[in-house]
Coordinates of C-alpha atoms and ligand atoms in Angstrom, one line a residue:
M1 CA 14.7 -34.1 85.3
K2 CA 13.1 -31.8 88.0
I3 CA 10.7 -29.1 86.7
L4 CA 9.2 -26.4 88.8
T5 CA 5.7 -25.3 87.5
F6 CA 3.5 -22.5 88.7
S7 CA 0.7 -20.2 87.5
S8 CA 1.2 -16.6 88.3
S9 CA -2.5 -16.2 89.1
L10 CA -3.7 -16.3 92.7
R11 CA -7.3 -16.9 91.5
K12 CA -9.0 -20.1 92.6
D13 CA -10.5 -20.8 89.2
S14 CA -7.5 -19.5 87.3
V15 CA -7.3 -20.6 83.6
N16 CA -3.5 -20.4 83.9
S17 CA -3.6 -22.9 86.8
A18 CA -5.8 -25.1 84.6
L19 CA -3.1 -25.0 81.9
I20 CA -0.4 -25.8 84.4
G21 CA -2.5 -28.9 85.2
V22 CA -2.3 -30.0 81.5
V23 CA 1.5 -29.4 81.4
N24 CA 2.1 -31.3 84.7
K25 CA 0.4 -34.3 83.0
I26 CA 2.7 -34.0 80.0
L27 CA 5.8 -33.6 82.2
E28 CA 4.8 -36.8 84.1
E29 CA 4.4 -38.7 80.8
Q30 CA 8.0 -37.5 80.0
K31 CA 9.2 -39.0 83.3
C32 CA 10.0 -35.6 84.9
E33 CA 9.8 -35.0 88.6
V34 CA 7.2 -32.2 88.8
N35 CA 7.2 -29.6 91.6
T36 CA 4.1 -27.5 91.2
L37 CA 3.5 -24.6 93.6
H38 CA 0.7 -22.1 94.2
F39 CA 1.9 -18.6 93.5
S40 CA 1.0 -17.6 97.1
T41 CA 4.1 -19.6 98.1
F42 CA 6.1 -16.6 96.8
D43 CA 4.0 -14.0 98.6
M44 CA 6.1 -10.9 99.3
P45 CA 5.5 -7.2 99.9
L46 CA 5.8 -4.6 97.2
Y47 CA 9.5 -3.9 96.5
N48 CA 10.8 -1.2 98.8
G49 CA 14.5 -0.4 99.0
D50 CA 14.1 0.7 102.6
I51 CA 12.7 -2.8 103.6
E52 CA 15.6 -4.4 101.7
S53 CA 18.1 -2.2 103.6
S54 CA 16.6 -2.8 107.0
S55 CA 15.5 -6.5 106.8
G56 CA 16.9 -7.9 103.5
V57 CA 15.1 -9.8 100.9
P58 CA 11.7 -11.3 102.0
K59 CA 11.1 -15.0 102.6
G60 CA 8.9 -15.4 99.5
A61 CA 11.8 -14.3 97.3
L62 CA 14.3 -16.6 99.0
R63 CA 11.8 -19.4 98.5
F64 CA 11.5 -18.5 94.8
R65 CA 15.3 -18.6 94.6
D66 CA 15.5 -22.0 96.4
E67 CA 12.8 -23.6 94.3
M68 CA 14.5 -22.4 91.1
D69 CA 17.9 -23.7 92.4
N70 CA 16.4 -27.1 93.0
S71 CA 15.0 -27.4 89.5
D72 CA 16.4 -28.1 86.0
G73 CA 13.8 -26.0 84.4
I74 CA 10.9 -23.6 85.3
I75 CA 7.5 -23.4 83.5
I76 CA 5.3 -20.4 84.2
S77 CA 1.8 -19.9 83.0
S78 CA 1.0 -16.2 83.3
P79 CA -2.1 -14.1 82.8
E80 CA -1.7 -11.0 80.6
Y81 CA -2.7 -7.8 82.5
N82 CA -3.1 -4.7 80.4
Y83 CA -1.0 -6.1 77.5
S84 CA 1.9 -6.9 79.9
V85 CA 3.2 -8.9 82.9
P86 CA 1.0 -8.9 86.0
G87 CA 2.6 -6.6 88.6
T88 CA 2.6 -9.5 91.1
L89 CA 5.0 -11.5 89.0
K90 CA 7.2 -8.6 88.1
N91 CA 7.4 -7.7 91.8
A92 CA 8.5 -11.2 92.6
I93 CA 11.2 -11.1 89.9
D94 CA 12.4 -7.7 91.1
W95 CA 12.8 -8.8 94.7
T96 CA 14.4 -12.1 93.7
S97 CA 16.8 -10.3 91.4
R98 CA 18.3 -8.6 94.5
I99 CA 19.7 -11.9 95.8
T100 CA 23.5 -12.6 95.4
P101 CA 24.6 -14.8 93.7
K102 CA 22.3 -14.1 90.8
A103 CA 19.1 -16.2 91.2
F104 CA 18.1 -16.2 87.5
K105 CA 21.4 -16.7 85.8
G106 CA 21.5 -19.8 83.7
K107 CA 18.0 -20.9 84.6
H108 CA 15.8 -22.5 81.9
F109 CA 12.3 -21.1 81.4
F110 CA 9.3 -22.1 79.3
L111 CA 6.6 -19.5 79.2
M112 CA 2.8 -20.0 78.7
S113 CA -0.3 -17.9 79.0
A114 CA -4.0 -18.4 79.0
S115 CA -6.8 -15.9 78.5
P116 CA -10.4 -15.5 77.5
A117 CA -9.2 -13.1 74.8
L118 CA -8.3 -14.3 71.4
A119 CA -4.5 -13.6 71.7
G120 CA -4.4 -16.0 74.6
G121 CA -2.3 -13.6 76.7
A122 CA 0.7 -13.8 74.2
R123 CA 1.5 -10.1 74.4
G124 CA 2.3 -10.3 78.1
L125 CA 4.8 -13.1 77.5
W126 CA 7.0 -10.9 75.3
H127 CA 7.2 -8.5 78.2
L128 CA 8.0 -11.4 80.6
R129 CA 10.9 -12.5 78.5
V130 CA 12.7 -9.1 78.9
P131 CA 13.5 -9.2 82.7
L132 CA 14.2 -13.0 82.6
E133 CA 16.6 -12.7 79.7
G134 CA 18.1 -9.5 81.1
L135 CA 18.9 -11.4 84.3
G136 CA 20.7 -14.2 82.4
S137 CA 18.1 -16.9 82.1
F138 CA 17.6 -19.0 79.0
V139 CA 14.0 -18.5 77.9
Y140 CA 12.9 -21.1 75.4
P141 CA 12.2 -19.5 72.0
E142 CA 8.8 -21.0 71.5
M143 CA 6.0 -20.1 73.9
F144 CA 2.4 -21.4 74.3
S145 CA -0.6 -19.1 74.5
L146 CA -4.1 -20.4 74.9
F147 CA -7.4 -18.8 74.1
V148 CA -9.8 -20.2 76.7
N149 CA -13.6 -20.6 76.6
E150 CA -16.0 -23.0 78.3
T151 CA -15.0 -25.9 76.0
T152 CA -11.2 -25.5 76.2
F153 CA -10.5 -27.9 79.1
N154 CA -11.7 -31.4 79.6
G155 CA -10.5 -32.1 83.1
H156 CA -6.7 -32.0 83.2
E157 CA -6.7 -32.2 79.4
L158 CA -7.1 -29.8 76.4
S159 CA -10.2 -30.8 74.4
D160 CA -8.5 -29.9 71.1
K161 CA -6.1 -32.7 70.2
T162 CA -4.0 -30.6 67.8
L163 CA -3.4 -28.0 70.5
R164 CA -2.5 -30.8 73.0
T165 CA 0.1 -32.2 70.5
N166 CA 1.5 -28.7 69.9
L167 CA 2.0 -28.2 73.6
E168 CA 3.5 -31.6 74.0
N169 CA 6.0 -30.9 71.2
N170 CA 6.9 -27.6 72.8
I171 CA 7.5 -29.3 76.1
K172 CA 9.6 -32.1 74.6
G173 CA 11.7 -29.4 72.7
F174 CA 12.2 -27.5 76.0
L175 CA 13.3 -30.6 77.9
N176 CA 15.7 -31.6 75.0
N177 CA 17.1 -28.1 75.1
I178 CA 17.9 -28.3 78.8
N179 CA 19.5 -31.7 78.3
T180 CA 21.7 -30.4 75.4
R181 CA 22.8 -27.4 77.3
C182 CA 23.6 -29.4 80.5
K183 CA 25.9 -31.8 78.7
Ligands
FMN1 C1 -6.1 -6.1 85.7 C2 -6.5 -7.0 84.6 C3 -6.0 -6.7 83.3 C4 -6.3 -7.6 82.3 N1 -5.8 -7.3 81.1 C5 -5.9 -8.3 80.1 C6 -5.2 -8.1 78.9 O1 -4.5 -7.2 78.6 N2 -5.3 -9.1 78.0 C7 -6.0 -10.3 78.2 O2 -6.0 -11.2 77.3 N3 -6.7 -10.4 79.3 C8 -6.7 -9.4 80.3 N4 -7.3 -9.6 81.5 C9 -8.2 -10.7 81.6 C10 -7.5 -12.0 82.1 O3 -6.9 -12.6 80.9 C11 -8.5 -12.9 82.7 O4 -9.0 -12.3 83.9 C12 -7.9 -14.2 83.0 O5 -8.9 -15.1 83.4 C13 -6.8 -14.1 84.1 O6 -6.1 -15.3 84.2 P1 -6.4 -16.3 85.4 O7 -7.8 -17.0 85.1 O8 -5.4 -17.3 85.3 O9 -6.5 -15.6 86.7 C14 -7.1 -8.7 82.5 C15 -7.6 -9.0 83.8 C16 -7.3 -8.1 84.8 C17 -7.8 -8.5 86.2

């Protein structure tokens, strides 16, 4: 199974990118083909209807569509900005939603967040579900939010074994769900 993973943070020391590292390891253990991309791969201007009318959808959005089309599932780890979705990610979804045929329809998503605040960025994920589900994606019901401090990560692993097991079970459930729906 081919899974696209990315962190929607551009920061070099991103905790969301660190969480993507843990998930990539779990996916490899589950024999998935992992395609992990830096969010800058989907770089694009702010949505502007005039740019769309004159030059169409930007390359970053077309690449986002192509990468989703080439995957059986997509896993995003997103920071929470001001209790919601980072504008960069929402902008990428908005541009990509302008492509015909519909880029998000029928795609399978698993959502994660990581934050140095106690809620682990969970509130932002509820906001991220809305456009994805509105655009016809299947967003896995369970999500994974991680409170991060200096002891959370041990290389590409979570120090807390219970949390690691919870994440692994979430990922196995997500992969099973894709399999079931694809049959
Ligand atoms: C503009 C902005 C708004 C933020 N708002 C929140 C917030 O609402 N909740 C939260 O938990 N953290 C918030 N943070 C802190 C981020 O969770 C923290 O910077 C985190 O490290 C970002 O993820 P990253 O390390 O993957 O870049 C905010 C950070 C920024 C820059």
